[in-house]
């Protein structure tokens, strides 16, 4: 199966393989939606990188910064060519107003991520 090329233009920004989308420690005020391709979510600690997971098309990332305006907890890096849409708080709130079920889907995803994190902590302590 041949991958379709990523088109420039329209909404979203194209990142090439290995390019940083946002870096751990940066102050964030936007979230991202993977429109095409894959994004590595990497945690940097004491000079070492740990791949936390790979986000795929349709997933949103960095949503915590819209709520808490804290620094980024991980680096997002293009895994191959990827197209990512950036959404700021104003546009996020507008979308929630237009489609309230979006808020539920985001809370649902965040809950799932917290559950997975809890499972991982228990596994590491066990």
PDB file of C-alpha atoms in Angstrom:
ATOM      1  CA  UNK A   1       0.000   0.000   0.000  1.00  0.00           C
ATOM      2  CA  UNK A   2       1.440   3.335  -1.031  1.00  0.00           C
ATOM      3  CA  UNK A   3       1.244   6.333   1.308  1.00  0.00           C
ATOM      4  CA  UNK A   4      -0.405   9.368  -0.181  1.00  0.00           C
ATOM      5  CA  UNK A   5       1.854  12.437  -0.196  1.00  0.00           C
ATOM      6  CA  UNK A   6       1.194  15.168   2.326  1.00  0.00           C
ATOM      7  CA  UNK A   7      -0.219  18.217   0.617  1.00  0.00           C
ATOM      8  CA  UNK A   8       0.828  21.705   1.576  1.00  0.00           C
ATOM      9  CA  UNK A   9      -1.696  24.470   1.930  1.00  0.00           C
ATOM     10  CA  UNK A  10      -5.158  24.462   3.434  1.00  0.00           C
ATOM     11  CA  UNK A  11      -5.139  24.153   7.201  1.00  0.00           C
ATOM     12  CA  UNK A  12      -2.353  22.514   9.119  1.00  0.00           C
ATOM     13  CA  UNK A  13       1.408  22.630   8.908  1.00  0.00           C
ATOM     14  CA  UNK A  14       3.648  19.999   7.397  1.00  0.00           C
ATOM     15  CA  UNK A  15       6.616  18.785   9.452  1.00  0.00           C
ATOM     16  CA  UNK A  16       9.338  16.612   7.955  1.00  0.00           C
ATOM     17  CA  UNK A  17      10.740  13.460   9.559  1.00  0.00           C
ATOM     18  CA  UNK A  18      12.500  14.267  12.834  1.00  0.00           C
ATOM     19  CA  UNK A  19      11.360  17.891  12.935  1.00  0.00           C
ATOM     20  CA  UNK A  20      10.290  19.184  16.374  1.00  0.00           C
ATOM     21  CA  UNK A  21       6.679  20.345  16.620  1.00  0.00           C
ATOM     22  CA  UNK A  22       7.035  21.531  20.202  1.00  0.00           C
ATOM     23  CA  UNK A  23       9.698  20.889  22.829  1.00  0.00           C
ATOM     24  CA  UNK A  24       9.386  19.707  26.420  1.00  0.00           C
ATOM     25  CA  UNK A  25       9.780  22.707  28.725  1.00  0.00           C
ATOM     26  CA  UNK A  26       8.357  25.236  26.244  1.00  0.00           C
ATOM     27  CA  UNK A  27       5.418  27.275  27.473  1.00  0.00           C
ATOM     28  CA  UNK A  28       2.347  26.098  25.614  1.00  0.00           C
ATOM     29  CA  UNK A  29      -0.902  27.823  24.732  1.00  0.00           C
ATOM     30  CA  UNK A  30      -2.097  25.664  21.834  1.00  0.00           C
ATOM     31  CA  UNK A  31      -3.048  22.055  21.209  1.00  0.00           C
ATOM     32  CA  UNK A  32      -2.374  19.976  18.135  1.00  0.00           C
ATOM     33  CA  UNK A  33      -4.398  17.573  16.007  1.00  0.00           C
ATOM     34  CA  UNK A  34      -2.558  15.027  13.881  1.00  0.00           C
ATOM     35  CA  UNK A  35      -4.168  15.321  10.463  1.00  0.00           C
ATOM     36  CA  UNK A  36      -1.869  12.960   8.604  1.00  0.00           C
ATOM     37  CA  UNK A  37       1.105  10.822   9.609  1.00  0.00           C
ATOM     38  CA  UNK A  38       2.539   9.968  13.026  1.00  0.00           C
ATOM     39  CA  UNK A  39       4.034  11.974  15.895  1.00  0.00           C
ATOM     40  CA  UNK A  40       6.485  10.646  18.484  1.00  0.00           C
ATOM     41  CA  UNK A  41       5.810  11.803  22.031  1.00  0.00           C
ATOM     42  CA  UNK A  42       9.176  11.871  23.784  1.00  0.00           C
ATOM     43  CA  UNK A  43      10.122  12.618  27.393  1.00  0.00           C
ATOM     44  CA  UNK A  44      13.622  13.976  27.993  1.00  0.00           C
ATOM     45  CA  UNK A  45      15.249  13.323  31.365  1.00  0.00           C
ATOM     46  CA  UNK A  46      18.868  13.621  32.458  1.00  0.00           C
ATOM     47  CA  UNK A  47      20.109  13.695  28.872  1.00  0.00           C
ATOM     48  CA  UNK A  48      18.135  10.617  27.793  1.00  0.00           C
ATOM     49  CA  UNK A  49      15.009  10.353  25.686  1.00  0.00           C
ATOM     50  CA  UNK A  50      12.161   7.945  26.319  1.00  0.00           C
ATOM     51  CA  UNK A  51       9.524   7.357  23.678  1.00  0.00           C
ATOM     52  CA  UNK A  52       6.211   7.522  25.556  1.00  0.00           C
ATOM     53  CA  UNK A  53       4.020   6.623  22.606  1.00  0.00           C
ATOM     54  CA  UNK A  54       3.284   7.342  18.962  1.00  0.00           C
ATOM     55  CA  UNK A  55       0.238   9.476  18.109  1.00  0.00           C
ATOM     56  CA  UNK A  56      -1.591   8.753  14.875  1.00  0.00           C
ATOM     57  CA  UNK A  57      -3.975  10.503  12.544  1.00  0.00           C
ATOM     58  CA  UNK A  58      -6.981  12.024  14.310  1.00  0.00           C
ATOM     59  CA  UNK A  59      -5.370  12.212  17.757  1.00  0.00           C
ATOM     60  CA  UNK A  60      -5.003  15.473  19.641  1.00  0.00           C
ATOM     61  CA  UNK A  61      -1.928  16.387  21.655  1.00  0.00           C
ATOM     62  CA  UNK A  62      -0.839  19.140  24.011  1.00  0.00           C
ATOM     63  CA  UNK A  63      -4.373  19.815  25.194  1.00  0.00           C
ATOM     64  CA  UNK A  64      -3.233  20.329  28.795  1.00  0.00           C
ATOM     65  CA  UNK A  65      -1.663  23.675  27.858  1.00  0.00           C
ATOM     66  CA  UNK A  66      -5.058  25.072  26.883  1.00  0.00           C
ATOM     67  CA  UNK A  67      -6.281  24.350  30.408  1.00  0.00           C
ATOM     68  CA  UNK A  68      -3.283  25.033  32.634  1.00  0.00           C
ATOM     69  CA  UNK A  69      -0.768  27.171  30.671  1.00  0.00           C
ATOM     70  CA  UNK A  70       2.124  25.186  32.138  1.00  0.00           C
ATOM     71  CA  UNK A  71       5.274  24.142  30.315  1.00  0.00           C
ATOM     72  CA  UNK A  72       5.108  21.226  27.899  1.00  0.00           C
ATOM     73  CA  UNK A  73       5.605  17.875  29.608  1.00  0.00           C
ATOM     74  CA  UNK A  74       6.983  16.169  26.484  1.00  0.00           C
ATOM     75  CA  UNK A  75       8.505  16.845  23.087  1.00  0.00           C
ATOM     76  CA  UNK A  76       6.450  16.204  19.950  1.00  0.00           C
ATOM     77  CA  UNK A  77       8.542  15.109  16.966  1.00  0.00           C
ATOM     78  CA  UNK A  78       7.478  14.168  13.438  1.00  0.00           C
ATOM     79  CA  UNK A  79       7.794  10.435  12.753  1.00  0.00           C
ATOM     80  CA  UNK A  80       8.047  10.588   8.977  1.00  0.00           C
ATOM     81  CA  UNK A  81       6.248  13.415   7.237  1.00  0.00           C
ATOM     82  CA  UNK A  82       3.268  14.634   9.220  1.00  0.00           C
ATOM     83  CA  UNK A  83       0.581  17.304   8.925  1.00  0.00           C
ATOM     84  CA  UNK A  84      -0.572  18.902  12.159  1.00  0.00           C
ATOM     85  CA  UNK A  85      -3.317  21.420  12.867  1.00  0.00           C
ATOM     86  CA  UNK A  86      -2.669  23.938  15.657  1.00  0.00           C
ATOM     87  CA  UNK A  87      -5.645  25.096  17.744  1.00  0.00           C
ATOM     88  CA  UNK A  88      -5.462  27.976  20.218  1.00  0.00           C
ATOM     89  CA  UNK A  89      -7.763  28.449  23.218  1.00  0.00           C
ATOM     90  CA  UNK A  90     -10.097  30.871  21.423  1.00  0.00           C
ATOM     91  CA  UNK A  91     -10.662  28.473  18.519  1.00  0.00           C
ATOM     92  CA  UNK A  92     -10.912  25.525  20.899  1.00  0.00           C
ATOM     93  CA  UNK A  93     -13.695  27.240  22.873  1.00  0.00           C
ATOM     94  CA  UNK A  94     -15.452  28.195  19.638  1.00  0.00           C
ATOM     95  CA  UNK A  95     -15.372  24.549  18.489  1.00  0.00           C
ATOM     96  CA  UNK A  96     -16.724  23.388  21.883  1.00  0.00           C
ATOM     97  CA  UNK A  97     -19.573  25.892  21.544  1.00  0.00           C
ATOM     98  CA  UNK A  98     -20.346  24.580  18.030  1.00  0.00           C
ATOM     99  CA  UNK A  99     -20.023  20.915  19.039  1.00  0.00           C
ATOM    100  CA  UNK A 100     -20.353  20.273  22.802  1.00  0.00           C
ATOM    101  CA  UNK A 101     -19.651  16.565  22.280  1.00  0.00           C
ATOM    102  CA  UNK A 102     -16.072  17.583  21.475  1.00  0.00           C
ATOM    103  CA  UNK A 103     -15.564  18.497  25.147  1.00  0.00           C
ATOM    104  CA  UNK A 104     -16.763  15.052  26.180  1.00  0.00           C
ATOM    105  CA  UNK A 105     -14.399  13.343  23.704  1.00  0.00           C
ATOM    106  CA  UNK A 106     -11.453  15.337  25.025  1.00  0.00           C
ATOM    107  CA  UNK A 107     -12.271  14.532  28.657  1.00  0.00           C
ATOM    108  CA  UNK A 108     -12.740  10.894  27.669  1.00  0.00           C
ATOM    109  CA  UNK A 109      -9.313  10.807  26.004  1.00  0.00           C
ATOM    110  CA  UNK A 110      -7.646  12.581  28.926  1.00  0.00           C
ATOM    111  CA  UNK A 111      -9.262  10.095  31.345  1.00  0.00           C
ATOM    112  CA  UNK A 112      -7.971   7.193  29.287  1.00  0.00           C
ATOM    113  CA  UNK A 113      -4.459   8.660  29.340  1.00  0.00           C
ATOM    114  CA  UNK A 114      -4.587   9.127  33.129  1.00  0.00           C
ATOM    115  CA  UNK A 115      -5.752   5.513  33.521  1.00  0.00           C
ATOM    116  CA  UNK A 116      -2.893   4.271  31.303  1.00  0.00           C
ATOM    117  CA  UNK A 117      -0.426   6.343  33.300  1.00  0.00           C
ATOM    118  CA  UNK A 118      -1.746   4.888  36.558  1.00  0.00           C
ATOM    119  CA  UNK A 119      -1.388   1.375  35.154  1.00  0.00           C
ATOM    120  CA  UNK A 120       2.190   2.121  34.094  1.00  0.00           C
ATOM    121  CA  UNK A 121       3.105   3.523  37.540  1.00  0.00           C
ATOM    122  CA  UNK A 122       1.629   0.428  39.216  1.00  0.00           C
ATOM    123  CA  UNK A 123       3.563  -1.832  36.816  1.00  0.00           C
ATOM    124  CA  UNK A 124       6.822  -0.020  37.528  1.00  0.00           C
ATOM    125  CA  UNK A 125       6.303  -0.112  41.304  1.00  0.00           C
ATOM    126  CA  UNK A 126       5.155  -3.748  41.272  1.00  0.00           C
TER     127      UNK A 126
END
